[in-house]
Short mmCIF file of C-alpha atoms in Angstrom, two decimals:
data_model
loop_
_atom_site.label_atom_id
_atom_site.label_comp_id
_atom_site.label_asym_id
_atom_site.label_seq_id
_atom_site.Cartn_x
_atom_site.Cartn_y
_atom_site.Cartn_z
CA UNK S 1 0.01 0.01 0.00
CA UNK S 2 1.51 3.35 -1.04
CA UNK S 3 1.47 6.44 1.15
CA UNK S 4 -1.32 8.16 -0.80
CA UNK S 5 -3.65 5.19 -0.53
CA UNK S 6 -2.88 4.82 3.18
CA UNK S 7 -3.64 8.47 3.82
CA UNK S 8 -6.96 8.23 1.90
CA UNK S 9 -8.09 5.16 3.84
CA UNK S 10 -6.83 6.64 7.11
CA UNK S 11 -8.82 9.82 6.47
CA UNK S 12 -12.02 8.01 5.45
CA UNK S 13 -11.95 5.76 8.52
CA UNK S 14 -11.64 8.69 10.92
CA UNK S 15 -14.09 10.81 8.94
CA UNK S 16 -16.65 8.02 9.34
CA UNK S 17 -16.03 7.82 13.09
CA UNK S 18 -16.26 11.61 13.40
CA UNK S 19 -19.61 11.73 11.55
CA UNK S 20 -21.04 8.92 13.70
CA UNK S 21 -19.99 10.76 16.89
CA UNK S 22 -21.57 13.99 15.59
CA UNK S 23 -24.86 12.49 14.38
CA UNK S 24 -25.38 9.67 16.85
CA UNK S 25 -24.00 11.24 20.02
CA UNK S 26 -23.53 15.01 20.09
CA UNK S 27 -26.69 15.87 18.12
CA UNK S 28 -28.76 13.64 20.38
CA UNK S 29 -27.48 14.90 23.73
CA UNK S 30 -30.05 16.47 26.00
CA UNK S 31 -27.85 19.55 26.39
CA UNK S 32 -28.37 23.16 25.34
CA UNK S 33 -27.77 24.12 21.72
CA UNK S 34 -24.76 26.22 22.77
CA UNK S 35 -23.16 23.27 24.59
CA UNK S 36 -23.69 20.93 21.63
CA UNK S 37 -22.23 23.56 19.33
CA UNK S 38 -19.05 23.76 21.43
CA UNK S 39 -18.79 19.98 21.55
CA UNK S 40 -19.14 19.84 17.77
CA UNK S 41 -16.42 22.44 17.36
CA UNK S 42 -14.13 20.44 19.65
CA UNK S 43 -14.86 17.34 17.56
CA UNK S 44 -13.98 19.11 14.27
CA UNK S 45 -10.72 20.42 15.74
CA UNK S 46 -9.90 16.91 16.92
CA UNK S 47 -10.52 15.54 13.42
CA UNK S 48 -8.24 18.22 11.96
CA UNK S 49 -5.57 16.99 14.39
CA UNK S 50 -6.02 13.48 12.99
CA UNK S 51 -5.30 14.80 9.47
CA UNK S 52 -2.16 16.57 10.64
CA UNK S 53 -0.80 13.62 12.60
CA UNK S 54 0.75 11.63 9.72
CA UNK S 55 2.80 14.66 8.67
CA UNK S 56 4.06 15.19 12.21
CA UNK S 57 4.77 11.48 12.65
CA UNK S 58 6.88 10.93 9.59
CA UNK S 59 8.43 14.38 9.37
CA UNK S 60 9.05 15.08 13.07
CA UNK S 61 10.22 18.66 12.86
CA UNK S 62 7.49 20.06 15.08
CA UNK S 63 8.21 20.71 18.78
CA UNK S 64 7.25 17.93 21.16
CA UNK S 65 4.39 19.84 22.79
CA UNK S 66 2.74 20.31 19.39
CA UNK S 67 3.44 16.71 18.40
CA UNK S 68 1.76 15.59 21.64
CA UNK S 69 -1.37 17.58 20.79
CA UNK S 70 -1.44 16.20 17.23
CA UNK S 71 -0.96 12.61 18.35
CA UNK S 72 -3.88 12.53 20.79
CA UNK S 73 -6.79 12.92 18.31
CA UNK S 74 -6.50 9.40 16.85
CA UNK S 75 -7.02 7.84 20.28
CA UNK S 76 -9.62 10.39 21.38
CA UNK S 77 -11.82 9.84 18.33
CA UNK S 78 -11.45 6.06 18.47
CA UNK S 79 -12.39 5.81 22.18
CA UNK S 80 -15.22 8.37 21.77
CA UNK S 81 -16.53 6.39 18.80
CA UNK S 82 -16.58 3.17 20.83
CA UNK S 83 -18.46 4.82 23.72
CA UNK S 84 -20.83 6.42 21.19
CA UNK S 85 -21.73 2.96 19.88
CA UNK S 86 -22.43 1.65 23.37
CA UNK S 87 -24.40 4.82 24.21
CA UNK S 88 -26.49 4.49 21.07
CA UNK S 89 -27.28 0.82 21.59
CA UNK S 90 -28.16 1.40 25.24
CA UNK S 91 -30.33 4.40 24.39
CA UNK S 92 -32.34 2.31 21.90
CA UNK S 93 -32.83 -0.33 24.58
CA UNK S 94 -34.04 2.26 27.12
CA UNK S 95 -36.47 3.79 24.60
CA UNK S 96 -38.05 0.39 23.99
CA UNK S 97 -38.26 -0.25 27.75
CA UNK S 98 -39.83 3.16 28.41
CA UNK S 99 -42.52 2.58 25.82
CA UNK S 100 -43.73 -0.40 27.81
CA UNK S 101 -43.54 1.38 31.17
CA UNK S 102 -45.65 3.97 32.91
CA UNK S 103 -42.79 6.29 33.79
CA UNK S 104 -43.76 9.94 33.41
CA UNK S 105 -42.27 12.15 30.68
CA UNK S 106 -40.56 14.28 33.34
CA UNK S 107 -38.79 11.25 34.82
CA UNK S 108 -37.83 10.02 31.36
CA UNK S 109 -36.27 13.38 30.49
CA UNK S 110 -34.40 13.43 33.79
CA UNK S 111 -33.10 9.92 33.13
CA UNK S 112 -32.07 10.86 29.54
CA UNK S 113 -30.14 13.93 30.70
CA UNK S 114 -28.45 12.03 33.51
CA UNK S 115 -27.50 9.24 31.08
CA UNK S 116 -26.05 11.77 28.61
CA UNK S 117 -24.03 13.50 31.32
CA UNK S 118 -22.73 10.12 32.45
CA UNK S 119 -21.71 9.13 28.92
CA UNK S 120 -19.98 12.45 28.30
CA UNK S 121 -18.14 12.18 31.61
CA UNK S 122 -17.13 8.62 30.71
CA UNK S 123 -15.61 9.84 27.45
CA UNK S 124 -13.47 12.43 29.24
CA UNK S 125 -12.49 10.02 32.06
CA UNK S 126 -11.59 7.17 29.66
CA UNK S 127 -9.36 9.39 27.51
CA UNK S 128 -7.61 10.87 30.53
CA UNK S 129 -7.05 7.42 32.02
CA UNK S 130 -5.68 6.11 28.70
CA UNK S 131 -3.20 9.00 28.51
CA UNK S 132 -2.08 8.40 32.09
CA UNK S 133 -1.60 4.67 31.42
CA UNK S 134 0.82 5.37 28.57
CA UNK S 135 3.13 7.27 30.93
CA UNK S 136 4.00 4.12 32.85
CA UNK S 137 5.89 0.98 31.85
CA UNK S 138 5.06 -2.12 33.87
CA UNK S 139 7.48 -4.91 34.66
CA UNK S 140 6.14 -8.33 33.68
CA UNK S 141 7.94 -11.27 35.29
CA UNK S 142 7.36 -14.63 33.62
CA UNK S 143 8.84 -18.03 34.55
CA UNK S 144 9.25 -20.37 31.59
CA UNK S 145 10.19 -24.03 31.88
CA UNK S 146 12.55 -25.03 29.05
CA UNK S 147 13.19 -28.72 28.51
CA UNK S 148 16.83 -29.78 28.71
CA UNK S 149 18.05 -26.37 29.83
CA UNK S 150 20.86 -27.10 32.23
CA UNK S 151 21.14 -23.70 33.87
CA UNK S 152 18.63 -20.86 34.47
CA UNK S 153 18.93 -17.65 32.45
CA UNK S 154 17.26 -14.26 32.65
CA UNK S 155 16.15 -12.63 29.39
CA UNK S 156 14.86 -9.05 29.35
CA UNK S 157 12.59 -8.45 26.37
CA UNK S 158 11.75 -5.07 24.89
CA UNK S 159 9.51 -4.73 21.86
CA UNK S 160 7.69 -2.17 19.71
CA UNK S 161 9.44 0.84 21.14
CA UNK S 162 8.63 2.88 18.00
CA UNK S 163 11.31 5.57 18.24
CA UNK S 164 9.97 8.74 16.67
CA UNK S 165 7.90 11.66 17.89
CA UNK S 166 7.27 11.33 21.65
CA UNK S 167 9.50 8.23 21.88
CA UNK S 168 12.70 10.25 21.89
CA UNK S 169 16.18 10.01 23.37
CA UNK S 170 14.90 10.95 26.84
CA UNK S 171 12.41 8.05 26.74
CA UNK S 172 15.19 5.67 25.68
CA UNK S 173 17.56 7.08 28.28
CA UNK S 174 15.04 6.36 31.04
CA UNK S 175 14.29 2.95 29.55
CA UNK S 176 17.97 1.98 29.58
CA UNK S 177 18.21 2.86 33.26
CA UNK S 178 15.23 0.66 34.05
CA UNK S 179 16.70 -2.27 32.14
CA UNK S 180 20.20 -1.98 33.57
CA UNK S 181 19.06 -2.50 37.15
CA UNK S 182 17.49 -5.86 36.20
CA UNK S 183 20.82 -7.68 35.88
CA UNK S 184 19.86 -9.52 32.70
CA UNK S 185 21.84 -12.29 31.06
CA UNK S 186 20.72 -10.95 27.68
CA UNK S 187 18.49 -8.18 26.40
CA UNK S 188 16.40 -8.77 23.28
CA UNK S 189 14.45 -6.22 21.18
CA UNK S 190 11.78 -7.96 19.11
CA UNK S 191 11.17 -5.45 16.33
CA UNK S 192 9.58 -2.10 15.57
CA UNK S 193 12.39 -0.27 17.25
CA UNK S 194 12.47 2.57 14.72
CA UNK S 195 9.36 4.26 13.35
CA UNK S 196 10.67 7.35 11.61
CA UNK S 197 13.42 8.30 9.18
CA UNK S 198 16.75 7.05 10.49
CA UNK S 199 18.17 10.57 10.58
CA UNK S 200 15.57 11.52 13.18
CA UNK S 201 16.15 8.37 15.29
CA UNK S 202 19.94 8.26 15.69
CA UNK S 203 20.09 10.36 18.86
CA UNK S 204 17.62 8.05 20.62
CA UNK S 205 19.24 4.92 19.18
CA UNK S 206 22.62 6.02 20.51
CA UNK S 207 21.29 5.69 24.05
CA UNK S 208 20.93 1.95 23.51
CA UNK S 209 24.71 1.62 23.56
CA UNK S 210 24.42 1.96 27.32
CA UNK S 211 22.34 -1.22 27.77
CA UNK S 212 24.18 -3.66 30.04
CA UNK S 213 23.80 -7.44 30.28
CA UNK S 214 26.05 -10.44 30.69
CA UNK S 215 25.85 -11.73 27.09
CA UNK S 216 24.81 -8.64 25.16
CA UNK S 217 21.83 -7.10 23.37
CA UNK S 218 20.14 -8.64 20.33
CA UNK S 219 17.65 -7.23 17.85
CA UNK S 220 15.37 -8.37 15.05
CA UNK S 221 13.49 -6.12 12.64
CA UNK S 222 9.73 -5.65 12.72
CA UNK S 223 7.41 -4.55 9.95
CA UNK S 224 7.96 -0.83 10.68
CA UNK S 225 11.68 -1.02 9.94
CA UNK S 226 10.77 -1.89 6.35
CA UNK S 227 8.92 1.42 6.02
CA UNK S 228 11.98 3.51 6.88
CA UNK S 229 14.91 1.74 5.23
CA UNK S 230 15.50 -1.67 6.74
CA UNK S 231 19.16 -2.06 5.66
CA UNK S 232 20.41 1.31 7.00
CA UNK S 233 18.57 0.68 10.27
CA UNK S 234 20.19 -2.77 10.62
CA UNK S 235 23.61 -1.32 9.87
CA UNK S 236 23.19 1.51 12.39
CA UNK S 237 21.91 -0.75 15.15
CA UNK S 238 24.84 -3.11 14.57
CA UNK S 239 27.24 -0.17 14.83
CA UNK S 240 25.98 0.38 18.40
CA UNK S 241 27.27 -3.00 19.48
CA UNK S 242 23.80 -4.52 19.26
CA UNK S 243 23.69 -7.69 17.16
CA UNK S 244 20.86 -7.91 14.62
CA UNK S 245 19.87 -11.54 14.04
CA UNK S 246 19.25 -11.90 10.33
CA UNK S 247 17.95 -15.44 9.83
CA UNK S 248 20.74 -16.74 12.02
CA UNK S 249 21.54 -18.00 15.49
CA UNK S 250 24.27 -17.91 18.08
CA UNK S 251 25.05 -19.69 21.30
CA UNK S 252 24.32 -17.97 24.64
CA UNK S 253 25.62 -19.02 28.01
CA UNK S 254 28.18 -21.19 29.70
CA UNK S 255 29.82 -24.00 27.67
CA UNK S 256 27.45 -26.99 27.38
CA UNK S 257 24.91 -25.26 29.67
CA UNK S 258 23.36 -22.63 27.41
CA UNK S 259 20.91 -22.26 24.57
CA UNK S 260 20.72 -21.01 21.02
CA UNK S 261 19.24 -17.60 20.33
CA UNK S 262 17.83 -17.46 16.82
CA UNK S 263 16.21 -14.58 14.98
CA UNK S 264 14.39 -14.10 11.68
CA UNK S 265 13.39 -11.17 9.52
CA UNK S 266 9.75 -10.15 9.78
CA UNK S 267 7.15 -11.84 7.59
CA UNK S 268 6.46 -8.39 6.06
CA UNK S 269 9.62 -9.16 4.05
CA UNK S 270 7.54 -11.42 1.79
CA UNK S 271 5.52 -8.37 0.70
CA UNK S 272 8.62 -6.17 0.63
CA UNK S 273 10.41 -8.58 -1.70
CA UNK S 274 13.60 -8.69 0.36
CA UNK S 275 14.82 -9.43 3.87
CA UNK S 276 12.43 -12.39 4.02
CA UNK S 277 12.36 -14.73 7.02
CA UNK S 278 14.06 -18.12 6.57
CA UNK S 279 13.49 -20.42 9.54
CA UNK S 280 15.65 -23.21 8.14
CA UNK S 281 18.66 -20.94 7.88
CA UNK S 282 17.93 -19.45 11.28
CA UNK S 283 17.89 -22.86 12.93
CA UNK S 284 20.98 -24.38 11.27
CA UNK S 285 23.11 -26.49 13.67
CA UNK S 286 20.86 -26.00 16.69
CA UNK S 287 20.16 -29.64 17.52
CA UNK S 288 22.20 -30.02 20.70
CA UNK S 289 20.75 -27.28 22.94
CA UNK S 290 17.35 -25.55 23.48
CA UNK S 291 16.36 -22.80 21.04
CA UNK S 292 14.81 -19.41 21.76
CA UNK S 293 13.49 -17.76 18.59
CA UNK S 294 12.95 -14.03 18.13
CA UNK S 295 10.13 -13.43 15.61
CA UNK S 296 8.30 -10.09 15.49
CA UNK S 297 4.81 -11.33 14.69
CA UNK S 298 3.15 -14.24 16.56
CA UNK S 299 1.49 -15.11 13.28
CA UNK S 300 4.85 -16.23 11.89
CA UNK S 301 4.59 -19.41 13.98
CA UNK S 302 1.54 -20.37 11.96
CA UNK S 303 3.60 -20.05 8.78
CA UNK S 304 5.92 -22.81 9.95
CA UNK S 305 5.29 -26.40 8.94
CA UNK S 306 7.42 -27.64 11.81
CA UNK S 307 8.33 -25.80 15.01
CA UNK S 308 9.64 -28.80 16.93
CA UNK S 309 13.13 -27.31 17.15
CA UNK S 310 11.83 -24.13 18.80
CA UNK S 311 11.41 -24.28 22.56
CA UNK S 312 10.33 -20.66 23.08
CA UNK S 313 9.39 -17.90 20.63
CA UNK S 314 9.49 -14.27 21.74
CA UNK S 315 7.26 -11.93 19.77
CA UNK S 316 5.74 -8.46 19.84
CA UNK S 317 3.81 -6.52 17.18
CA UNK S 318 0.33 -6.66 18.74
CA UNK S 319 0.76 -3.98 21.45
CA UNK S 320 -1.72 -6.14 23.37
CA UNK S 321 -4.35 -4.19 21.40
CA UNK S 322 -3.08 -0.90 22.98
CA UNK S 323 -6.60 0.57 23.22
CA UNK S 324 -9.55 -1.57 24.31
CA UNK S 325 -11.48 -2.98 22.49
CA UNK S 326 -8.93 -3.00 19.65
CA UNK S 327 -7.48 -6.19 21.14
CA UNK S 328 -10.45 -8.11 19.73
CA UNK S 329 -9.59 -6.92 16.21
CA UNK S 330 -5.95 -7.88 16.72
CA UNK S 331 -7.08 -11.38 17.66
CA UNK S 332 -8.63 -11.73 14.23
CA UNK S 333 -5.19 -11.15 12.67
CA UNK S 334 -2.79 -12.73 15.18
CA UNK S 335 -3.08 -16.06 17.05
CA UNK S 336 -1.92 -14.51 20.32
CA UNK S 337 -2.35 -10.96 21.59
CA UNK S 338 -0.29 -10.94 24.78
CA UNK S 339 1.32 -13.17 27.41
CA UNK S 340 2.62 -16.73 27.52
CA UNK S 341 0.97 -19.47 25.44
CA UNK S 342 1.58 -23.12 24.66
CA UNK S 343 1.66 -23.09 20.84
CA UNK S 344 2.01 -26.86 20.51
CA UNK S 345 3.61 -29.73 22.37
CA UNK S 346 7.10 -28.49 21.47
CA UNK S 347 6.86 -24.71 21.46
CA UNK S 348 5.84 -21.97 23.84
CA UNK S 349 5.36 -18.38 22.75
CA UNK S 350 5.49 -15.12 24.70
CA UNK S 351 3.99 -11.93 23.24
CA UNK S 352 5.23 -8.65 24.68
CA UNK S 353 2.55 -5.88 24.70
CA UNK S 354 5.10 -3.30 23.56
CA UNK S 355 7.45 -1.09 25.51
CA UNK S 356 6.40 2.10 23.71
CA UNK S 357 3.26 2.90 21.77
CA UNK S 358 2.21 3.63 18.21
CA UNK S 359 0.13 6.65 17.36
CA UNK S 360 -1.57 8.30 20.32
CA UNK S 361 0.27 8.32 23.68
CA UNK S 362 -2.57 6.27 25.12
CA UNK S 363 -3.11 2.76 26.44
CA UNK S 364 -6.28 1.18 27.78
CA UNK S 365 -6.43 -2.44 28.85
CA UNK S 366 -2.88 -3.13 27.67
CA UNK S 367 0.01 -1.57 29.58
CA UNK S 368 3.45 -0.92 28.13
CA UNK S 369 5.88 -3.49 29.39
CA UNK S 370 9.42 -4.61 30.03
CA UNK S 371 9.44 -8.38 30.28
CA UNK S 372 11.71 -10.47 32.50
CA UNK S 373 11.69 -14.07 31.28
CA UNK S 374 13.23 -16.46 33.76
CA UNK S 375 14.20 -19.54 31.79
CA UNK S 376 14.36 -22.60 34.03
#
């Protein structure tokens, strides 16, 4: 999909949501005409922010305070649209119930106004809560039993950081401090590290040189790296002392007591026509010790005819849905949305909800995370 087509579809989707909010929610509120007029104006300004966001995202020359204001409208309209749908369905149900009841018109009007005030308050509260959630990164600690692993290891997983815009060098600097106190054996970054032109990301990327662990930091590309020059990004990340696993593996740990860490390109490479994942190449000569695979999308596991050599796959991509109820839509596309799962009798998979965020600085029902995986 080219940029023009993406922008057209993007605009139409949010225009539809905006019109639904206007016609099905604001116009039906039992508020004064003046109040509804101001709410409509706020909605139109928010939609204008949606149109400006792609320019700010991919050409991040605007100051951070302005970028913050332009990044919020996507989330605000989406969450308001969802609450509008629930409000509309519930209102229809109440109308049908009232027709069969003997409640007076005065009581009905009071109930309608109270319900509208409650729904409007819920919209404001939900958006504020989602913004506050995105300010915090939670630490997820997961114990994973690995067959034939002779010694325990601690892996710290980061994923979907999306450097660009609000995810800047200060964010990465703080993130590095959080990771370094965890005393990891290795740190892995499972894709979507960069989400802007490389020239705008280098200052933040440079902070990753300060990551500390016993056996180093390892990276695989996600689908967003393909949008911004996958080869230059790989080369720059490698120059920081972070090893990009490109359909390959290496041994981690003490002699005869460790495991193989393998990594593949993202499955988006099939559409891109280069940098395609090759599991056979990635798993060459890994028969004698357990294997941990880094693969950006959980869906990649479904592409494999045989995963018996893979003990644990570490993935990202889904953001855990990022904004409820988007997680239900993600489930239609990906087999797993978040957490640890038993993929089959041989393979477990862990899906990180993302350490950063994409689009609006908002999360609802899916916190940002740093994952500690204790392999035992």
